[in-house]
PDB file of C-alpha atoms in Angstrom:
ATOM      1  CA  MET A   1     105.713 -37.440  65.572  1.00 47.00           C
ATOM      2  CA  VAL A   2     103.460 -40.270  64.194  1.00 47.00           C
ATOM      3  CA  THR A   3      99.912 -40.508  65.528  1.00 48.00           C
ATOM      4  CA  ALA A   4      98.304 -43.339  66.152  1.00 47.00           C
ATOM      5  CA  THR A   5      94.898 -43.602  64.529  1.00 47.00           C
ATOM      6  CA  HIS A   6      91.864 -46.190  64.966  1.00 48.00           C
ATOM      7  CA  PRO A   7      89.587 -47.192  62.469  1.00 50.00           C
ATOM      8  CA  PRO A   8      85.993 -46.248  63.198  1.00 54.00           C
ATOM      9  CA  ARG A   9      83.700 -48.785  65.013  1.00 74.00           C
ATOM     10  CA  GLU A  10      80.598 -49.942  63.457  1.00 87.00           C
ATOM     11  CA  LEU A  11      77.291 -49.980  65.421  1.00 90.00           C
ATOM     12  CA  THR A  12      74.574 -51.940  63.292  1.00 94.00           C
ATOM     13  CA  PHE A  13      71.020 -53.532  64.692  1.00 96.00           C
ATOM     14  CA  ARG A  14      69.277 -56.423  63.839  1.00 95.00           C
ATOM     15  CA  ARG A  15      65.846 -57.430  64.953  1.00 96.00           C
ATOM     16  CA  LEU A  16      66.151 -61.313  66.939  1.00 97.00           C
ATOM     17  CA  GLY A  17      64.430 -63.754  64.694  1.00 95.00           C
ATOM     18  CA  ALA A  18      62.219 -66.679  66.476  1.00 93.00           C
ATOM     19  CA  ASN A  19      64.452 -69.566  64.864  1.00 94.00           C
ATOM     20  CA  ASP A  20      68.201 -67.785  65.668  1.00 95.00           C
ATOM     21  CA  ALA A  21      69.056 -69.735  68.231  1.00 96.00           C
ATOM     22  CA  ALA A  22      72.578 -69.160  68.520  1.00 96.00           C
ATOM     23  CA  ALA A  23      72.026 -65.171  68.638  1.00 97.00           C
ATOM     24  CA  PHE A  24      69.264 -65.990  71.324  1.00 98.00           C
ATOM     25  CA  ASP A  25      71.572 -68.066  73.532  1.00 97.00           C
ATOM     26  CA  GLU A  26      73.918 -64.846  73.181  1.00 97.00           C
ATOM     27  CA  PHE A  27      71.044 -62.443  73.872  1.00 98.00           C
ATOM     28  CA  PHE A  28      69.794 -64.447  76.731  1.00 98.00           C
ATOM     29  CA  ALA A  29      73.174 -64.738  78.841  1.00 97.00           C
ATOM     30  CA  LEU A  30      73.444 -60.855  78.308  1.00 97.00           C
ATOM     31  CA  TYR A  31      69.811 -60.186  79.613  1.00 97.00           C
ATOM     32  CA  TRP A  32      70.311 -62.454  82.716  1.00 97.00           C
ATOM     33  CA  SER A  33      73.352 -61.068  84.001  1.00 95.00           C
ATOM     34  CA  SER A  34      71.881 -57.220  83.777  1.00 93.00           C
ATOM     35  CA  MET A  35      68.684 -57.566  85.249  1.00 92.00           C
ATOM     36  CA  PRO A  36      68.109 -57.996  88.833  1.00 87.00           C
ATOM     37  CA  ALA A  37      66.400 -61.206  89.841  1.00 88.00           C
ATOM     38  CA  SER A  38      63.119 -59.574  90.894  1.00 84.00           C
ATOM     39  CA  GLU A  39      62.564 -58.478  87.382  1.00 88.00           C
ATOM     40  CA  ARG A  40      63.655 -61.314  85.136  1.00 92.00           C
ATOM     41  CA  LYS A  41      61.673 -63.610  82.773  1.00 94.00           C
ATOM     42  CA  SER A  42      62.389 -67.140  82.583  1.00 95.00           C
ATOM     43  CA  ARG A  43      64.199 -68.748  79.467  1.00 96.00           C
ATOM     44  CA  PRO A  44      61.026 -70.217  78.235  1.00 96.00           C
ATOM     45  CA  ALA A  45      58.891 -67.033  78.693  1.00 95.00           C
ATOM     46  CA  MET A  46      61.449 -64.857  76.575  1.00 97.00           C
ATOM     47  CA  GLN A  47      61.864 -67.702  73.919  1.00 96.00           C
ATOM     48  CA  ALA A  48      57.935 -67.240  73.520  1.00 96.00           C
ATOM     49  CA  LEU A  49      58.208 -63.601  73.664  1.00 95.00           C
ATOM     50  CA  VAL A  50      60.757 -63.177  71.122  1.00 96.00           C
ATOM     51  CA  ALA A  51      58.574 -65.405  68.700  1.00 96.00           C
ATOM     52  CA  ARG A  52      55.132 -63.277  69.419  1.00 96.00           C
ATOM     53  CA  PRO A  53      54.403 -60.514  66.620  1.00 96.00           C
ATOM     54  CA  ASP A  54      53.467 -57.792  68.874  1.00 97.00           C
ATOM     55  CA  TYR A  55      57.363 -57.822  70.564  1.00 98.00           C
ATOM     56  CA  GLN A  56      60.405 -56.281  68.805  1.00 97.00           C
ATOM     57  CA  VAL A  57      64.034 -57.743  70.151  1.00 98.00           C
ATOM     58  CA  LEU A  58      66.590 -55.806  68.845  1.00 98.00           C
ATOM     59  CA  LEU A  59      70.525 -56.711  69.152  1.00 98.00           C
ATOM     60  CA  LEU A  60      72.564 -54.152  69.362  1.00 97.00           C
ATOM     61  CA  LEU A  61      76.341 -54.990  67.458  1.00 95.00           C
ATOM     62  CA  LEU A  62      79.782 -53.075  67.835  1.00 92.00           C
ATOM     63  CA  ASP A  63      81.779 -54.510  65.156  1.00 90.00           C
ATOM     64  CA  GLY A  64      79.555 -57.758  64.746  1.00 90.00           C
ATOM     65  CA  ARG A  65      79.666 -58.364  68.782  1.00 92.00           C
ATOM     66  CA  LEU A  66      76.627 -58.101  70.555  1.00 95.00           C
ATOM     67  CA  THR A  67      76.825 -55.196  72.970  1.00 95.00           C
ATOM     68  CA  GLY A  68      73.278 -54.360  74.191  1.00 96.00           C
ATOM     69  CA  TYR A  69      69.409 -55.200  73.396  1.00 97.00           C
ATOM     70  CA  SER A  70      65.996 -53.715  74.103  1.00 98.00           C
ATOM     71  CA  VAL A  71      62.814 -55.501  74.210  1.00 98.00           C
ATOM     72  CA  THR A  72      59.386 -53.786  73.380  1.00 98.00           C
ATOM     73  CA  PHE A  73      56.028 -54.746  73.438  1.00 98.00           C
ATOM     74  CA  VAL A  74      54.471 -53.138  70.336  1.00 98.00           C
ATOM     75  CA  PRO A  75      50.717 -53.843  70.489  1.00 96.00           C
ATOM     76  CA  GLU A  76      49.039 -53.826  66.681  1.00 92.00           C
ATOM     77  CA  ASN A  77      46.884 -50.235  66.115  1.00 90.00           C
ATOM     78  CA  ASP A  78      47.503 -48.779  69.611  1.00 96.00           C
ATOM     79  CA  THR A  79      48.715 -45.447  70.683  1.00 96.00           C
ATOM     80  CA  PHE A  80      51.230 -46.753  73.294  1.00 98.00           C
ATOM     81  CA  CYS A  81      54.370 -49.020  73.487  1.00 98.00           C
ATOM     82  CA  LEU A  82      56.401 -50.714  76.420  1.00 98.00           C
ATOM     83  CA  LEU A  83      60.160 -50.640  76.333  1.00 97.00           C
ATOM     84  CA  GLU A  84      60.163 -53.587  79.017  1.00 95.00           C
ATOM     85  CA  TYR A  85      63.922 -54.348  78.932  1.00 96.00           C
ATOM     86  CA  MET A  86      67.128 -52.579  77.512  1.00 96.00           C
ATOM     87  CA  ALA A  87      70.432 -52.883  78.815  1.00 95.00           C
ATOM     88  CA  VAL A  88      74.098 -52.343  76.979  1.00 94.00           C
ATOM     89  CA  HIS A  89      77.207 -54.719  78.162  1.00 92.00           C
ATOM     90  CA  ALA A  90      78.882 -52.632  81.300  1.00 84.00           C
ATOM     91  CA  SER A  91      81.701 -52.854  79.084  1.00 81.00           C
ATOM     92  CA  PHE A  92      80.524 -50.375  76.770  1.00 82.00           C
ATOM     93  CA  ARG A  93      78.444 -48.136  78.894  1.00 75.00           C
ATOM     94  CA  GLY A  94      78.774 -44.186  79.283  1.00 74.00           C
ATOM     95  CA  GLY A  95      80.044 -43.593  75.569  1.00 78.00           C
ATOM     96  CA  GLY A  96      76.801 -42.926  74.029  1.00 88.00           C
ATOM     97  CA  ILE A  97      75.407 -46.349  72.804  1.00 92.00           C
ATOM     98  CA  GLY A  98      72.656 -46.333  75.418  1.00 93.00           C
ATOM     99  CA  SER A  99      71.219 -43.423  73.767  1.00 95.00           C
ATOM    100  CA  THR A 100      71.716 -44.743  70.485  1.00 95.00           C
ATOM    101  CA  LEU A 101      70.192 -47.794  71.213  1.00 96.00           C
ATOM    102  CA  PHE A 102      67.014 -46.304  73.223  1.00 97.00           C
ATOM    103  CA  LEU A 103      66.331 -43.711  69.976  1.00 96.00           C
ATOM    104  CA  HIS A 104      66.598 -46.601  67.385  1.00 97.00           C
ATOM    105  CA  ALA A 105      64.135 -48.721  69.566  1.00 97.00           C
ATOM    106  CA  VAL A 106      61.716 -45.614  69.883  1.00 97.00           C
ATOM    107  CA  GLU A 107      61.936 -45.303  66.084  1.00 97.00           C
ATOM    108  CA  MET A 108      61.341 -48.449  65.281  1.00 96.00           C
ATOM    109  CA  ALA A 109      58.468 -49.495  67.603  1.00 96.00           C
ATOM    110  CA  ARG A 110      56.402 -46.119  66.310  1.00 96.00           C
ATOM    111  CA  ASN A 111      56.915 -46.852  63.164  1.00 94.00           C
ATOM    112  CA  GLY A 112      56.686 -43.196  61.459  1.00 92.00           C
ATOM    113  CA  ARG A 113      53.655 -42.732  63.913  1.00 94.00           C
ATOM    114  CA  GLY A 114      53.620 -39.433  65.829  1.00 94.00           C
ATOM    115  CA  ASP A 115      50.678 -40.747  68.295  1.00 96.00           C
ATOM    116  CA  VAL A 116      52.311 -43.309  70.042  1.00 97.00           C
ATOM    117  CA  ALA A 117      53.911 -42.684  73.368  1.00 97.00           C
ATOM    118  CA  MET A 118      56.488 -44.801  74.888  1.00 98.00           C
ATOM    119  CA  LEU A 119      56.196 -46.312  78.574  1.00 98.00           C
ATOM    120  CA  LEU A 120      59.049 -47.462  80.316  1.00 96.00           C
ATOM    121  CA  GLU A 121      59.316 -49.684  83.546  1.00 93.00           C
ATOM    122  CA  VAL A 122      62.213 -47.961  85.892  1.00 90.00           C
ATOM    123  CA  ASP A 123      63.542 -48.405  89.373  1.00 84.00           C
ATOM    124  CA  SER A 124      62.458 -45.657  91.334  1.00 82.00           C
ATOM    125  CA  ASP A 125      65.228 -43.556  93.127  1.00 80.00           C
ATOM    126  CA  ARG A 126      62.507 -42.106  95.569  1.00 78.00           C
ATOM    127  CA  GLU A 127      63.180 -44.776  98.073  1.00 73.00           C
ATOM    128  CA  ALA A 128      66.736 -45.244 100.003  1.00 72.00           C
ATOM    129  CA  THR A 129      68.207 -48.415  98.567  1.00 78.00           C
ATOM    130  CA  ALA A 130      71.760 -49.717  98.137  1.00 76.00           C
ATOM    131  CA  ASP A 131      71.662 -48.846  95.201  1.00 75.00           C
ATOM    132  CA  ARG A 132      70.431 -45.758  95.051  1.00 80.00           C
ATOM    133  CA  GLU A 133      72.825 -43.854  92.662  1.00 82.00           C
ATOM    134  CA  ILE A 134      72.535 -46.337  90.439  1.00 81.00           C
ATOM    135  CA  ARG A 135      68.745 -45.786  90.262  1.00 82.00           C
ATOM    136  CA  ARG A 136      69.205 -42.309  89.732  1.00 87.00           C
ATOM    137  CA  ARG A 137      71.765 -42.217  87.228  1.00 88.00           C
ATOM    138  CA  ARG A 138      69.421 -44.624  85.587  1.00 88.00           C
ATOM    139  CA  GLN A 139      66.251 -42.039  85.891  1.00 89.00           C
ATOM    140  CA  ALA A 140      68.693 -38.956  84.707  1.00 91.00           C
ATOM    141  CA  PHE A 141      69.489 -41.050  81.378  1.00 93.00           C
ATOM    142  CA  TYR A 142      66.350 -41.551  80.553  1.00 94.00           C
ATOM    143  CA  GLN A 143      65.062 -37.659  81.185  1.00 93.00           C
ATOM    144  CA  ARG A 144      67.656 -36.817  79.365  1.00 94.00           C
ATOM    145  CA  LEU A 145      66.345 -38.270  76.270  1.00 95.00           C
ATOM    146  CA  GLY A 146      63.111 -36.785  77.131  1.00 95.00           C
ATOM    147  CA  CYS A 147      61.006 -38.926  79.442  1.00 96.00           C
ATOM    148  CA  LEU A 148      59.025 -37.621  81.924  1.00 95.00           C
ATOM    149  CA  ARG A 149      57.606 -39.227  85.158  1.00 91.00           C
ATOM    150  CA  ILE A 150      53.803 -39.410  86.046  1.00 92.00           C
ATOM    151  CA  GLU A 151      53.011 -37.520  88.988  1.00 90.00           C
ATOM    152  CA  GLY A 152      51.498 -39.641  91.506  1.00 90.00           C
ATOM    153  CA  LEU A 153      51.814 -43.008  90.064  1.00 92.00           C
ATOM    154  CA  ASP A 154      54.022 -46.173  92.473  1.00 90.00           C
ATOM    155  CA  TYR A 155      53.953 -48.176  89.340  1.00 93.00           C
ATOM    156  CA  VAL A 156      53.754 -52.093  90.554  1.00 91.00           C
ATOM    157  CA  LEU A 157      55.175 -54.874  88.655  1.00 90.00           C
ATOM    158  CA  PRO A 158      53.216 -57.631  88.512  1.00 91.00           C
ATOM    159  CA  LEU A 159      55.776 -60.068  87.642  1.00 85.00           C
ATOM    160  CA  ASP A 160      55.911 -63.515  89.944  1.00 81.00           C
ATOM    161  CA  THR A 161      59.548 -64.325  90.038  1.00 76.00           C
ATOM    162  CA  GLY A 162      59.868 -65.251  93.671  1.00 74.00           C
ATOM    163  CA  HIS A 163      61.600 -61.974  94.666  1.00 75.00           C
ATOM    164  CA  ALA A 164      59.403 -58.828  96.032  1.00 73.00           C
ATOM    165  CA  PRO A 165      59.330 -55.937  93.280  1.00 71.00           C
ATOM    166  CA  PRO A 166      61.238 -52.836  93.736  1.00 74.00           C
ATOM    167  CA  LEU A 167      59.412 -49.617  93.946  1.00 80.00           C
ATOM    168  CA  MET A 168      59.072 -48.539  90.305  1.00 86.00           C
ATOM    169  CA  ASP A 169      58.247 -45.333  88.456  1.00 90.00           C
ATOM    170  CA  LEU A 170      56.524 -45.469  84.842  1.00 92.00           C
ATOM    171  CA  LEU A 171      58.191 -42.884  82.996  1.00 95.00           C
ATOM    172  CA  ILE A 172      57.063 -41.960  79.692  1.00 97.00           C
ATOM    173  CA  LEU A 173      58.300 -40.399  76.372  1.00 97.00           C
ATOM    174  CA  PRO A 174      55.204 -38.551  75.019  1.00 96.00           C
ATOM    175  CA  PRO A 175      54.094 -38.845  71.777  1.00 95.00           C
ATOM    176  CA  PRO A 176      55.765 -36.298  69.088  1.00 94.00           C
ATOM    177  CA  ASP A 177      52.207 -34.927  68.287  1.00 94.00           C
ATOM    178  CA  GLY A 178      51.932 -33.417  71.705  1.00 92.00           C
ATOM    179  CA  ALA A 179      48.639 -34.697  72.584  1.00 90.00           C
ATOM    180  CA  VAL A 180      47.964 -34.203  76.190  1.00 93.00           C
ATOM    181  CA  ILE A 181      47.164 -37.702  77.948  1.00 96.00           C
ATOM    182  CA  ARG A 182      44.454 -38.715  79.952  1.00 96.00           C
ATOM    183  CA  ARG A 183      43.977 -40.346  82.783  1.00 97.00           C
ATOM    184  CA  ALA A 184      41.446 -43.156  81.329  1.00 97.00           C
ATOM    185  CA  THR A 185      43.924 -43.247  78.393  1.00 97.00           C
ATOM    186  CA  LEU A 186      46.706 -44.443  81.128  1.00 97.00           C
ATOM    187  CA  GLU A 187      44.347 -47.025  82.748  1.00 97.00           C
ATOM    188  CA  ARG A 188      43.673 -48.457  79.312  1.00 97.00           C
ATOM    189  CA  TRP A 189      47.113 -48.953  78.555  1.00 98.00           C
ATOM    190  CA  LEU A 190      47.984 -50.555  81.959  1.00 98.00           C
ATOM    191  CA  ARG A 191      45.033 -52.876  81.375  1.00 97.00           C
ATOM    192  CA  THR A 192      46.851 -53.865  78.178  1.00 97.00           C
ATOM    193  CA  ILE A 193      50.177 -53.837  79.661  1.00 97.00           C
ATOM    194  CA  TYR A 194      48.762 -56.225  82.813  1.00 97.00           C
ATOM    195  CA  VAL A 195      46.492 -58.626  80.609  1.00 97.00           C
ATOM    196  CA  THR A 196      49.275 -58.929  77.546  1.00 96.00           C
ATOM    197  CA  VAL A 197      52.682 -58.803  78.915  1.00 95.00           C
ATOM    198  CA  TYR A 198      52.049 -60.091  81.972  1.00 94.00           C
ATOM    199  CA  GLY A 199      48.976 -62.540  81.793  1.00 95.00           C
ATOM    200  CA  ARG A 200      47.188 -60.853  84.954  1.00 96.00           C
ATOM    201  CA  SER A 201      43.199 -60.180  85.024  1.00 96.00           C
ATOM    202  CA  PRO A 202      41.979 -56.645  83.463  1.00 95.00           C
ATOM    203  CA  ALA A 203      40.056 -56.405  86.727  1.00 96.00           C
ATOM    204  CA  ASP A 204      43.577 -56.615  88.987  1.00 96.00           C
ATOM    205  CA  PRO A 205      42.821 -54.252  91.543  1.00 96.00           C
ATOM    206  CA  ARG A 206      46.283 -53.060  91.845  1.00 95.00           C
ATOM    207  CA  ILE A 207      45.391 -51.095  88.573  1.00 97.00           C
ATOM    208  CA  GLU A 208      42.671 -49.204  90.113  1.00 96.00           C
ATOM    209  CA  GLN A 209      45.254 -48.670  93.134  1.00 94.00           C
ATOM    210  CA  MET A 210      47.771 -47.136  90.814  1.00 95.00           C
ATOM    211  CA  ILE A 211      45.395 -44.386  89.218  1.00 95.00           C
ATOM    212  CA  ALA A 212      43.241 -43.524  91.836  1.00 94.00           C
ATOM    213  CA  ARG A 213      45.821 -40.272  92.879  1.00 90.00           C
ATOM    214  CA  LEU A 214      46.283 -39.292  89.539  1.00 95.00           C
ATOM    215  CA  GLY A 215      45.301 -35.906  87.840  1.00 93.00           C
ATOM    216  CA  ASP A 216      43.793 -35.597  84.673  1.00 95.00           C
ATOM    217  CA  PRO A 217      44.949 -34.800  82.311  1.00 96.00           C
ATOM    218  CA  LEU A 218      48.021 -36.985  83.887  1.00 95.00           C
ATOM    219  CA  GLN A 219      50.769 -34.527  85.007  1.00 93.00           C
ATOM    220  CA  LEU A 220      54.267 -35.344  83.933  1.00 94.00           C
ATOM    221  CA  ILE A 221      57.435 -34.219  85.567  1.00 90.00           C
ATOM    222  CA  GLY A 222      61.395 -34.415  84.583  1.00 82.00           C
ATOM    223  CA  SER A 223      62.843 -34.920  87.437  1.00 55.00           C
ATOM    224  CA  THR A 224      62.435 -37.443  90.378  1.00 45.00           C
ATOM    225  CA  GLU A 225      64.550 -35.234  93.014  1.00 46.00           C
ATOM    226  CA  GLY A 226      62.815 -33.890  96.133  1.00 39.00           C
TER     227      GLY A 226
END
């Protein structure tokens, strides 16, 4: 009996450049279709973001075809980065590609530094919604990769899209050096995110509201199941 064989599929990564118009068009089409309206930025905003030195937009290619992407805010000389967006084309989910993409995005953002935590804005599964099961699977995906939820934090996404923002969790992949994370450190990170990523005031009252119930040091938990 002859057994059919298939050639191995090649996964490659490349960073999206500000002047690569064709690649941006393909990326933006996947971005727009993969993100809910309440979490999307406009095309001009994403074009500006790609050109910024404190952002890394990675394209994942399967046999040369765009299959996924990640968008990470990487502030210079700071101890955190923010995985703002990540998605894999629906046709290729469930085969380990998402895990490969996430781990590569983390590696690129940390650049060998052991003191860098990765933060992630993730839709919460702590409320009854029509897509709650999808949210649970997404949370479980990141938890399997070592991400933890910050106990007591209801993350407020300060993005003005004309749609009510969903209840969100701020997950964290702790730094490899195992350092304890203090509440004041998270407060500083949140102010940086609000100001530099979303253009909000450093005195935005939502920051104080978010940190008011937090322990010090932060309490990190690996499951959102109640």
